[in-house]
Coordinates of C-alpha atoms and ligand atoms in Angstrom, one line a residue:
M1 CA -13.7 -42.0 -6.7
D2 CA -15.4 -38.7 -7.5
E3 CA -13.2 -35.6 -7.4
Q4 CA -13.2 -33.8 -4.0
L5 CA -14.8 -30.3 -3.8
V6 CA -14.5 -27.2 -1.7
L7 CA -17.4 -25.0 -0.8
A8 CA -15.7 -21.6 -1.4
V9 CA -17.3 -18.4 -0.1
D10 CA -16.5 -15.0 -1.5
L11 CA -18.0 -12.3 0.6
G12 CA -17.4 -8.9 -1.1
T13 CA -18.7 -5.5 -0.3
S14 CA -21.7 -5.8 -2.6
G15 CA -22.7 -9.4 -1.8
C16 CA -21.8 -13.0 -1.2
K17 CA -21.0 -15.4 -3.9
T18 CA -20.5 -19.1 -3.0
A19 CA -19.2 -21.7 -5.4
L20 CA -18.5 -25.4 -5.4
V21 CA -15.0 -25.8 -6.9
S22 CA -13.0 -28.9 -7.8
R23 CA -9.2 -29.3 -7.4
S24 CA -8.8 -28.7 -11.1
G25 CA -10.4 -25.2 -10.7
T26 CA -13.8 -26.1 -12.2
V27 CA -16.8 -24.3 -10.8
L28 CA -19.6 -26.8 -10.6
A29 CA -22.2 -24.3 -9.5
W30 CA -22.4 -20.8 -7.9
A31 CA -24.9 -18.5 -6.3
Y32 CA -25.1 -14.9 -5.3
R33 CA -27.0 -12.8 -2.8
P34 CA -26.5 -9.0 -2.4
V35 CA -25.6 -7.6 1.0
T36 CA -26.6 -4.0 2.0
L37 CA -24.0 -1.4 2.7
H38 CA -25.2 1.3 5.1
L39 CA -23.6 4.6 4.3
L40 CA -23.9 6.9 7.3
D41 CA -23.4 10.6 7.7
G42 CA -19.9 11.5 8.8
A43 CA -18.0 9.0 6.7
G44 CA -19.5 5.8 8.2
A45 CA -20.0 2.6 6.1
E46 CA -21.4 -0.3 8.0
Q47 CA -22.8 -3.8 7.3
V48 CA -24.7 -6.2 9.5
P49 CA -22.7 -9.4 10.2
E50 CA -25.9 -11.4 10.4
D51 CA -26.7 -10.3 6.8
W52 CA -23.3 -11.8 5.7
W53 CA -24.1 -15.1 7.5
Q54 CA -27.6 -15.4 6.1
A55 CA -26.2 -14.7 2.6
L56 CA -23.6 -17.3 3.1
L57 CA -26.2 -19.9 4.2
A58 CA -28.6 -19.0 1.4
T59 CA -25.9 -19.2 -1.3
A60 CA -24.4 -22.4 0.1
H61 CA -27.8 -24.1 0.1
E62 CA -28.4 -23.0 -3.5
V63 CA -25.1 -24.3 -4.9
L64 CA -25.4 -27.6 -3.0
D65 CA -28.9 -28.0 -4.4
K66 CA -27.9 -26.9 -7.9
A67 CA -24.8 -29.2 -8.1
G68 CA -26.7 -32.1 -6.6
V69 CA -23.4 -33.6 -5.3
S70 CA -23.2 -35.9 -2.2
A71 CA -22.0 -34.2 1.0
S72 CA -19.2 -36.7 1.2
R73 CA -17.5 -35.0 -1.8
V74 CA -17.2 -31.6 0.0
A75 CA -13.8 -31.9 1.6
A76 CA -13.7 -28.3 3.1
V77 CA -15.3 -24.9 3.4
C78 CA -13.0 -21.9 2.9
C79 CA -13.7 -18.2 2.7
S80 CA -12.3 -15.2 0.9
T81 CA -13.7 -11.8 2.2
Q82 CA -13.4 -8.1 1.9
G83 CA -10.6 -7.0 4.2
E84 CA -10.2 -4.3 6.8
G85 CA -13.6 -4.6 8.5
T86 CA -13.9 -4.6 12.2
I87 CA -16.5 -6.5 14.3
P88 CA -16.3 -6.3 18.1
V89 CA -17.8 -9.5 19.5
D90 CA -18.5 -10.9 23.0
R91 CA -17.3 -14.2 24.4
E92 CA -20.0 -16.0 22.5
G93 CA -18.9 -14.4 19.3
I94 CA -22.1 -12.2 19.1
P95 CA -21.4 -8.8 17.5
L96 CA -21.8 -5.9 19.8
M97 CA -22.6 -3.5 17.0
N98 CA -22.7 -3.4 13.2
A99 CA -19.5 -4.2 11.4
I100 CA -17.4 -1.2 10.5
T101 CA -16.3 -1.8 6.9
W102 CA -13.1 -1.0 5.0
M103 CA -14.8 2.1 3.6
D104 CA -15.5 3.6 7.0
M105 CA -13.4 6.6 7.8
R106 CA -14.8 7.6 11.2
G107 CA -11.8 6.4 13.1
A108 CA -9.4 8.9 11.5
A109 CA -9.6 11.4 14.5
S110 CA -9.1 8.7 17.1
L111 CA -6.1 7.3 15.2
R112 CA -4.6 10.7 14.9
K113 CA -5.0 11.2 18.6
Q114 CA -3.4 7.8 19.3
V115 CA -0.5 8.6 17.0
R116 CA 0.1 11.9 18.9
G117 CA -0.1 10.0 22.1
W118 CA 2.6 7.6 21.2
V119 CA 5.2 10.0 22.6
N120 CA 3.7 9.2 26.0
V121 CA 3.7 5.4 25.4
A122 CA 6.9 4.3 27.1
G123 CA 8.5 7.5 25.8
Y124 CA 8.4 6.5 22.1
D125 CA 9.2 9.1 19.6
P126 CA 6.1 9.1 17.4
L127 CA 8.0 9.6 14.2
K128 CA 10.4 6.8 14.9
L129 CA 7.6 4.6 15.9
A130 CA 5.6 5.5 12.8
R131 CA 8.6 4.6 10.6
W132 CA 9.1 1.4 12.5
L133 CA 5.5 0.5 12.3
R134 CA 5.5 0.9 8.5
L135 CA 8.6 -1.3 8.4
C136 CA 7.0 -4.0 10.4
G137 CA 3.5 -3.7 9.2
G138 CA 4.3 -3.1 5.5
A139 CA 1.3 -1.0 4.6
P140 CA 2.2 2.4 3.1
A141 CA 0.5 4.7 5.6
L142 CA -1.8 4.7 8.6
S143 CA -5.4 5.2 7.4
G144 CA -8.7 6.0 9.1
K145 CA -10.1 3.1 7.1
D146 CA -7.8 0.5 8.9
P147 CA -9.1 -1.7 11.7
A148 CA -6.5 0.0 13.9
A149 CA -8.6 3.2 13.5
H150 CA -12.0 1.4 13.8
M151 CA -11.0 -0.2 17.1
L152 CA -9.9 3.2 18.5
F153 CA -13.1 4.8 17.2
I154 CA -15.1 2.2 19.1
R155 CA -12.9 2.7 22.2
D156 CA -13.5 6.5 22.1
M157 CA -17.1 6.7 20.9
Y158 CA -18.7 3.4 22.2
P159 CA -16.8 2.8 25.5
Q160 CA -19.4 0.3 26.7
V161 CA -19.0 -1.8 23.5
Y162 CA -15.2 -1.6 23.8
H163 CA -15.4 -2.7 27.4
N164 CA -17.6 -5.7 26.5
T165 CA -15.5 -6.6 23.5
Y166 CA -13.9 -10.1 23.9
K167 CA -12.3 -10.1 20.5
F168 CA -12.1 -7.7 17.6
L169 CA -12.6 -9.7 14.4
N170 CA -12.0 -9.0 10.8
V171 CA -14.7 -10.0 8.2
L172 CA -12.9 -13.3 7.4
D173 CA -12.3 -14.0 11.1
Y174 CA -16.0 -13.5 11.8
L175 CA -17.1 -16.0 9.2
N176 CA -14.5 -18.5 10.4
F177 CA -15.9 -18.1 13.9
R178 CA -19.5 -18.7 12.7
L179 CA -18.2 -21.8 10.8
T180 CA -16.0 -23.3 13.5
G181 CA -16.6 -21.5 16.9
R182 CA -12.9 -20.6 16.9
F183 CA -11.5 -17.1 17.2
V184 CA -8.6 -16.8 14.8
A185 CA -7.1 -14.1 12.5
T186 CA -5.1 -14.9 9.4
H187 CA -1.7 -13.5 8.6
D188 CA -3.3 -11.3 6.0
S189 CA -6.5 -10.3 7.7
I190 CA -4.6 -8.9 10.7
Q191 CA -2.2 -6.7 8.9
T192 CA -3.9 -3.3 9.0
S193 CA -4.5 -3.7 12.7
W194 CA -0.9 -2.6 12.9
V195 CA 0.1 -4.9 15.7
T196 CA 2.1 -7.6 14.0
D197 CA 5.7 -7.7 12.9
N198 CA 5.5 -8.8 9.2
R199 CA 9.3 -8.7 8.4
D200 CA 9.6 -12.5 8.2
V201 CA 6.5 -13.4 6.1
D202 CA 6.7 -17.0 7.3
R203 CA 6.7 -16.0 11.0
I204 CA 4.2 -13.3 11.4
R205 CA 3.7 -12.6 15.1
Y206 CA 2.1 -10.1 17.4
N207 CA 4.7 -7.6 18.6
D208 CA 4.5 -6.3 22.2
K209 CA 5.7 -2.8 21.3
L210 CA 3.1 -2.4 18.5
L211 CA 0.4 -3.9 20.7
Q212 CA 1.3 -1.3 23.4
A213 CA 1.3 1.5 20.9
S214 CA -2.0 0.4 19.4
G215 CA -4.0 1.5 22.5
I216 CA -6.0 -1.7 22.4
E217 CA -5.6 -4.4 25.0
A218 CA -3.6 -7.3 23.6
D219 CA -6.1 -10.0 24.7
K220 CA -8.7 -8.4 22.4
F221 CA -6.8 -9.8 19.4
P222 CA -7.4 -13.3 18.2
E223 CA -4.9 -16.1 17.8
L224 CA -2.9 -15.8 14.5
V225 CA -2.9 -18.6 11.9
P226 CA -1.5 -19.0 8.3
C227 CA -4.2 -18.8 5.6
T228 CA -3.7 -22.5 4.6
E229 CA -4.2 -23.8 8.1
V230 CA -7.1 -26.2 8.8
I231 CA -8.6 -24.3 11.7
G232 CA -11.2 -26.9 12.6
V233 CA -14.4 -28.5 11.4
L234 CA -17.8 -27.2 10.8
R235 CA -19.9 -26.7 13.9
A236 CA -22.5 -29.4 14.2
D237 CA -25.4 -27.0 13.8
V238 CA -23.9 -25.4 10.7
A239 CA -23.1 -28.8 9.1
N240 CA -26.7 -29.9 9.8
A241 CA -28.1 -26.6 8.4
L242 CA -26.1 -27.0 5.2
G243 CA -26.6 -30.8 4.9
L244 CA -22.8 -31.2 5.0
R245 CA -20.9 -34.0 6.8
R246 CA -20.0 -33.4 10.5
G247 CA -16.3 -33.1 10.5
T248 CA -16.1 -31.2 7.2
A249 CA -12.8 -29.2 7.5
V250 CA -12.7 -25.4 7.5
V251 CA -9.5 -23.9 6.1
A252 CA -8.6 -20.4 7.3
G253 CA -8.8 -18.7 3.9
A254 CA -7.7 -15.2 2.9
I255 CA -8.8 -11.7 2.3
D256 CA -10.0 -11.0 -1.3
N257 CA -6.7 -9.6 -2.7
S258 CA -4.8 -12.7 -1.8
A259 CA -7.5 -15.1 -3.0
A260 CA -7.9 -13.1 -6.3
A261 CA -4.1 -13.3 -7.0
I262 CA -4.3 -17.1 -6.6
G263 CA -7.5 -17.5 -8.5
A264 CA -6.0 -15.3 -11.3
G265 CA -3.1 -17.8 -11.6
T266 CA -0.6 -15.0 -11.1
L267 CA 1.8 -16.8 -8.8
A268 CA 5.2 -16.0 -10.4
D269 CA 7.0 -12.9 -9.1
G270 CA 5.8 -9.7 -10.7
D271 CA 3.0 -11.5 -12.7
A272 CA 0.2 -9.1 -12.1
H273 CA -3.6 -9.2 -11.9
L274 CA -6.1 -6.4 -12.2
Y275 CA -9.1 -6.8 -9.9
L276 CA -12.3 -5.0 -11.1
G277 CA -14.9 -5.3 -8.4
T278 CA -16.5 -2.7 -6.2
S279 CA -13.0 -1.3 -5.7
S280 CA -10.0 -2.2 -7.9
W281 CA -6.4 -3.0 -7.5
I282 CA -3.3 -4.2 -9.3
G283 CA -1.7 -7.0 -7.3
A284 CA 1.4 -9.2 -7.9
H285 CA 3.4 -11.6 -5.7
V286 CA 6.9 -10.4 -4.8
P287 CA 9.7 -12.1 -2.9
Q288 CA 10.4 -9.2 -0.5
K289 CA 8.7 -6.8 1.8
K290 CA 8.8 -3.3 0.4
T291 CA 6.8 -0.1 0.8
D292 CA 6.5 2.9 -1.5
I293 CA 4.9 5.5 0.8
S294 CA 4.8 8.3 -1.9
A295 CA 2.6 6.1 -4.2
M296 CA 0.8 4.2 -1.4
I297 CA 2.0 0.8 -2.7
A298 CA 3.0 -2.0 -0.3
A299 CA 3.9 -5.6 -0.2
I300 CA 1.7 -7.3 2.3
P301 CA 1.4 -10.8 3.8
C302 CA -0.7 -13.2 1.8
A303 CA -1.7 -16.8 1.5
V304 CA 1.3 -18.1 -0.6
P305 CA 4.2 -19.2 1.7
S306 CA 7.3 -17.1 1.5
K307 CA 5.7 -14.4 -0.7
Y308 CA 4.3 -11.0 -0.2
L309 CA 1.6 -9.5 -2.3
M310 CA 2.2 -6.1 -3.9
M311 CA -1.0 -4.1 -3.6
A312 CA -1.8 -0.9 -5.4
M313 CA -5.4 -0.2 -4.4
Q314 CA -8.1 2.1 -5.8
T315 CA -11.3 2.8 -3.8
S316 CA -13.8 3.2 -6.6
A317 CA -14.2 1.0 -9.7
G318 CA -17.3 -1.0 -10.3
N319 CA -19.1 1.0 -7.6
N320 CA -19.2 3.8 -10.2
L321 CA -21.5 1.6 -12.2
S322 CA -23.5 0.4 -9.3
F323 CA -23.9 4.1 -8.2
L324 CA -25.2 4.9 -11.7
K325 CA -27.6 1.9 -11.6
E326 CA -28.9 2.4 -8.1
K327 CA -28.8 6.1 -7.5
I328 CA -29.2 7.7 -11.0
L329 CA -31.0 5.5 -13.4
Y330 CA -33.4 3.8 -11.2
H331 CA -35.3 5.0 -8.2
Q332 CA -34.9 2.7 -5.3
D333 CA -38.6 1.5 -5.6
E334 CA -38.2 0.7 -9.2
L335 CA -34.9 -1.1 -8.7
L336 CA -34.7 -4.2 -10.9
N337 CA -34.9 -7.5 -9.1
E338 CA -31.4 -8.2 -7.9
E339 CA -31.5 -11.5 -9.7
Q340 CA -31.4 -9.4 -12.9
L341 CA -28.4 -7.4 -11.7
P342 CA -25.8 -8.8 -14.1
D343 CA -28.2 -8.0 -17.0
V344 CA -28.1 -4.3 -16.1
Y345 CA -24.4 -4.3 -16.5
K346 CA -24.6 -6.1 -19.8
I347 CA -26.9 -3.3 -21.0
F348 CA -24.3 -0.8 -19.9
D349 CA -21.8 -2.8 -22.0
R350 CA -23.9 -2.8 -25.1
I351 CA -24.5 0.9 -24.8
A352 CA -20.9 1.8 -24.2
A353 CA -19.8 -0.3 -27.2
K354 CA -21.8 2.0 -29.5
V355 CA -19.8 5.1 -28.5
P356 CA -16.4 5.9 -30.1
A357 CA -13.3 5.6 -28.0
G358 CA -12.7 8.9 -26.1
S359 CA -16.4 9.5 -25.3
Q360 CA -16.5 12.6 -27.5
G361 CA -14.2 14.5 -25.1
L362 CA -16.3 13.7 -22.0
L363 CA -14.0 12.9 -19.0
Y364 CA -15.1 11.1 -15.9
A365 CA -13.3 11.3 -12.5
P366 CA -14.3 8.1 -10.6
W367 CA -13.3 9.2 -7.1
L368 CA -16.6 8.7 -5.4
Y369 CA -15.1 8.0 -2.0
G370 CA -11.6 9.5 -2.0
E371 CA -8.7 7.7 -3.5
R372 CA -5.7 5.7 -2.3
C373 CA -3.2 5.1 -5.0
P374 CA -1.1 6.7 -6.4
V375 CA -2.4 9.6 -4.3
E376 CA -3.9 9.1 -0.8
D377 CA -6.6 11.7 -0.7
R378 CA -9.9 11.1 1.2
S379 CA -11.3 14.4 0.0
L380 CA -11.4 13.6 -3.8
R381 CA -14.8 13.2 -5.3
G382 CA -16.2 12.1 -8.7
G383 CA -17.5 14.2 -11.6
L384 CA -18.2 14.5 -15.2
F385 CA -16.0 17.1 -16.9
N386 CA -16.5 18.8 -20.3
L387 CA -20.1 17.7 -20.5
S388 CA -21.9 19.1 -23.5
L389 CA -25.4 19.2 -25.1
D390 CA -24.5 16.7 -27.8
H391 CA -23.5 14.1 -25.2
T392 CA -26.0 11.3 -24.5
R393 CA -26.7 8.7 -21.8
E394 CA -24.5 6.4 -24.0
T395 CA -21.6 8.8 -23.9
V396 CA -21.9 9.1 -20.1
I397 CA -21.8 5.4 -19.6
R398 CA -18.7 5.0 -21.8
A399 CA -17.0 7.9 -20.1
I400 CA -17.5 6.2 -16.7
L401 CA -15.9 3.0 -18.0
E402 CA -13.0 5.0 -19.5
G403 CA -12.6 7.1 -16.3
V404 CA -12.0 4.1 -14.1
A405 CA -9.4 2.8 -16.6
L406 CA -7.7 6.2 -16.7
N407 CA -7.5 6.1 -12.9
T408 CA -5.9 2.6 -13.2
R409 CA -3.4 4.0 -15.8
W410 CA -2.3 6.5 -13.1
M411 CA -1.0 3.5 -11.0
V412 CA 0.9 1.8 -13.8
D413 CA 4.2 3.7 -13.6
P414 CA 4.4 3.6 -9.8
V415 CA 3.6 -0.2 -10.0
Q416 CA 6.3 -0.8 -12.6
R417 CA 8.8 1.2 -10.5
F418 CA 7.8 -0.9 -7.4
L419 CA 8.2 -4.2 -9.3
G420 CA 11.4 -3.0 -11.0
R421 CA 10.2 -4.1 -14.4
K422 CA 7.6 -3.3 -17.1
L423 CA 4.2 -5.0 -16.9
D424 CA 3.8 -7.2 -19.9
C425 CA 0.2 -8.2 -19.3
L426 CA -2.6 -8.0 -16.7
T427 CA -5.0 -10.8 -15.8
A428 CA -8.4 -9.2 -15.3
V429 CA -10.7 -10.7 -12.6
G430 CA -13.7 -9.6 -10.6
G431 CA -17.3 -8.7 -11.6
G432 CA -16.2 -5.8 -13.9
A433 CA -13.8 -8.1 -15.8
T434 CA -16.8 -10.0 -17.1
S435 CA -17.3 -7.0 -19.4
N436 CA -15.6 -7.6 -22.8
V437 CA -16.0 -3.9 -23.6
W438 CA -14.4 -2.8 -20.4
C439 CA -11.5 -5.3 -20.8
Q440 CA -10.8 -3.7 -24.3
I441 CA -11.0 -0.2 -22.9
F442 CA -8.4 -1.2 -20.2
A443 CA -6.1 -2.7 -22.9
D444 CA -6.4 0.5 -24.9
V445 CA -6.0 2.9 -22.0
L446 CA -3.1 1.0 -20.3
G447 CA -1.5 0.0 -23.6
L448 CA -1.2 -3.6 -22.2
P449 CA -2.7 -6.9 -23.2
I450 CA -5.6 -7.7 -20.8
R451 CA -6.0 -11.5 -20.2
Q452 CA -9.6 -12.2 -19.1
L453 CA -10.0 -15.1 -16.7
A454 CA -12.4 -17.8 -18.0
E455 CA -14.7 -17.1 -15.0
P456 CA -13.7 -13.6 -13.8
M457 CA -16.5 -13.4 -11.2
Q458 CA -15.2 -16.6 -9.6
A459 CA -11.5 -15.7 -9.2
N460 CA -11.8 -15.2 -5.4
A461 CA -13.8 -18.4 -4.9
I462 CA -11.4 -20.4 -7.0
G463 CA -8.5 -18.8 -5.0
A464 CA -10.2 -19.7 -1.7
A465 CA -10.7 -23.3 -3.0
Y466 CA -7.1 -23.6 -4.0
I467 CA -6.0 -22.3 -0.5
A468 CA -8.2 -25.0 1.0
F469 CA -6.8 -27.8 -1.2
V470 CA -3.3 -26.7 -0.4
G471 CA -4.2 -26.7 3.3
L472 CA -5.6 -30.2 2.9
R473 CA -2.3 -31.2 1.2
Q474 CA -4.1 -32.2 -1.9
L475 CA -2.6 -29.5 -4.2
D476 CA 0.3 -27.0 -4.4
F477 CA 0.1 -23.4 -5.5
A478 CA 2.3 -24.0 -8.6
T479 CA 0.1 -26.7 -9.9
A480 CA -3.0 -24.6 -9.2
A481 CA -1.5 -21.7 -11.2
A482 CA -0.7 -23.9 -14.1
Q483 CA -4.3 -25.0 -14.5
T484 CA -5.6 -21.4 -14.9
R485 CA -8.0 -21.0 -17.8
Y486 CA -8.6 -17.8 -19.8
R487 CA -11.5 -16.6 -21.9
A488 CA -9.8 -14.1 -24.1
T489 CA -6.8 -11.7 -24.4
Y490 CA -7.5 -8.1 -25.5
Q491 CA -4.6 -6.5 -27.3
P492 CA -4.3 -2.7 -27.3
N493 CA -5.6 -0.8 -30.3
H494 CA -2.8 1.7 -31.1
V495 CA -5.1 4.4 -32.5
H496 CA -7.2 4.3 -29.4
R497 CA -4.1 4.2 -27.3
N498 CA -2.9 7.5 -28.7
L499 CA -6.2 9.1 -28.1
Y500 CA -6.3 7.9 -24.5
N501 CA -2.8 9.3 -24.0
D502 CA -4.4 12.7 -24.5
S503 CA -7.3 11.8 -22.2
F504 CA -4.8 10.7 -19.6
G505 CA -3.0 14.0 -19.7
A506 CA -6.3 15.8 -19.2
F507 CA -7.3 13.4 -16.4
T508 CA -4.1 14.0 -14.3
E509 CA -4.3 17.7 -15.0
L510 CA -7.9 17.6 -13.7
H511 CA -6.7 16.0 -10.5
R512 CA -3.9 18.5 -10.0
R513 CA -6.2 21.4 -10.4
L514 CA -9.2 20.1 -8.5
A515 CA -7.4 18.4 -5.6
P516 CA -7.0 21.7 -3.6
L517 CA -10.7 22.5 -4.1
Y518 CA -11.9 19.1 -3.0
Q519 CA -9.6 19.4 0.1
R520 CA -11.4 22.6 1.0
L521 CA -14.8 21.1 0.4
N522 CA -14.4 17.7 2.0
H523 CA -11.5 17.8 4.4
Q524 CA -11.6 14.5 6.4
G525 CA -8.3 14.5 8.2
L526 CA -6.0 11.5 8.5
Ligands
ADP601 P1 -17.0 -7.1 -5.0 O1 -16.9 -8.5 -4.6 O2 -15.8 -6.3 -4.8 O3 -18.2 -6.4 -4.4 P2 -17.5 -8.1 -7.6 O4 -16.3 -8.8 -8.1 O5 -18.7 -8.9 -7.3 O6 -17.3 -7.0 -6.5 O7 -18.0 -7.1 -8.8 C1 -19.1 -6.2 -8.6 C2 -19.0 -5.1 -9.6 O8 -18.8 -5.8 -10.9 C3 -20.2 -4.3 -9.8 O9 -20.0 -3.1 -9.0 C4 -20.3 -3.9 -11.3 O10 -19.8 -2.7 -11.5 C5 -19.3 -4.9 -11.9 N1 -20.0 -5.8 -12.9 C6 -20.6 -6.9 -12.8 N2 -21.0 -7.4 -14.0 C7 -20.6 -6.6 -14.9 C8 -20.7 -6.5 -16.3 N3 -21.3 -7.5 -17.1 N4 -20.1 -5.4 -16.9 C9 -19.5 -4.5 -16.2 N5 -19.4 -4.5 -14.9 C10 -19.9 -5.5 -14.2

């Protein structure tokens, strides 16, 4: 019999990639459609849920056509999505406004007000409650970017929408609703709503005290399920639209950091991956819940049973390149056809490879939208430093790639402290990890071998497919990890490493000196 397949959907911030993946981790076909991010005045960042759905349908159609496989081979559909978005929906699952994405900071003031009000909630001491909440929730600090803040923002600013909200869904939950008609949240998608007790990772539950403190009615939260649960079957209209079997299973799936860790094959404790997408992170499975508030690193619930996922997250990585492409080098009207999008990044790579390591002293700060780790600071912004007349377009592009890597280097010590051991290697995944030049820059800047996944762009989709096969009891995570394929390993060049040690010193000095200035210029509160 032909090998079974999963239709795996990876909805990131920049677009939707869908792939047909076999149990052995082979990607038979994949397709991509961009999705617009609407940046609004006042720290807003929205997307239109219907755009996600249309991108999902279009990419699913394309891969099924390309692969030309019979519908009977598709055992399940499973999604991996950007986390921390919030979509208020009515009883029919229809969004009542645009989705508030993980980048949206407008809820900070409402969250601050709510935290202050905790003292009045059944007499709780806000400090004690905050500490307890961190303990239960696991994330390092409350943030205006969390769904907890988004929901309060909607409650305060759009009371009618709040009143009409039947459920608040995360991005993953929304796609699962569209696929199955069921309102569920996964153990990982719910975490930054701050209403679950995550102390026992195999028994994540809503907690009454946290629900009360959240300021949101308990019945507006969906039912909780583990990531590997089969949550239902495709709705008949969706199955028909995609030409898939009625009765095709839908597995709950996971948010992107958990799916990426599985797709990267980094299952063993402390075995770390580096995600290089719109944002970036270092992630590694760990056996226990732990939080380092000072460096903003936390172990959070994930798709692998009995494990937490250590997450050290940076807000800006590949978006520095997309910013350059879309806002600086091309006027919107002249923007290259999105189909050619990967080629633009290949041109950047070729250009950057021509410039010597160190970018002739040009330093780039990649903080386009504040930063999270190792310093939580919404007010930080990007910039070129030490720019001189003899620098060229080429130098600027290389400096941007190096700046993102220097920012990641900043996380390495806190990550090693968190894990209690030295990193010996990082597996690079995500769109940015397709760049050989960037992988080498990371190896040199971090002083670590960088192992490039065979298909870095597909890590989340492969992770989602493995989650589905595990949910269908056709695979276990250890077997999935053992079949990971790599394209190359980049060893650090020690001459470059020494040079980048100096750049790193200047980079952290730049932050230390500029942070107070940015705080004056861009103060955003909590
Ligand atoms: P997300 O899902 O987080 O939106 P992706 O994993 O799709 O992100 O990666 C998108 C990012 O990958 C882009 O912002 C771009 O910077 C980067 N990228 C894609 N292709 C290349 C390439 N060939 N070289 C360098 N960067 C690339």
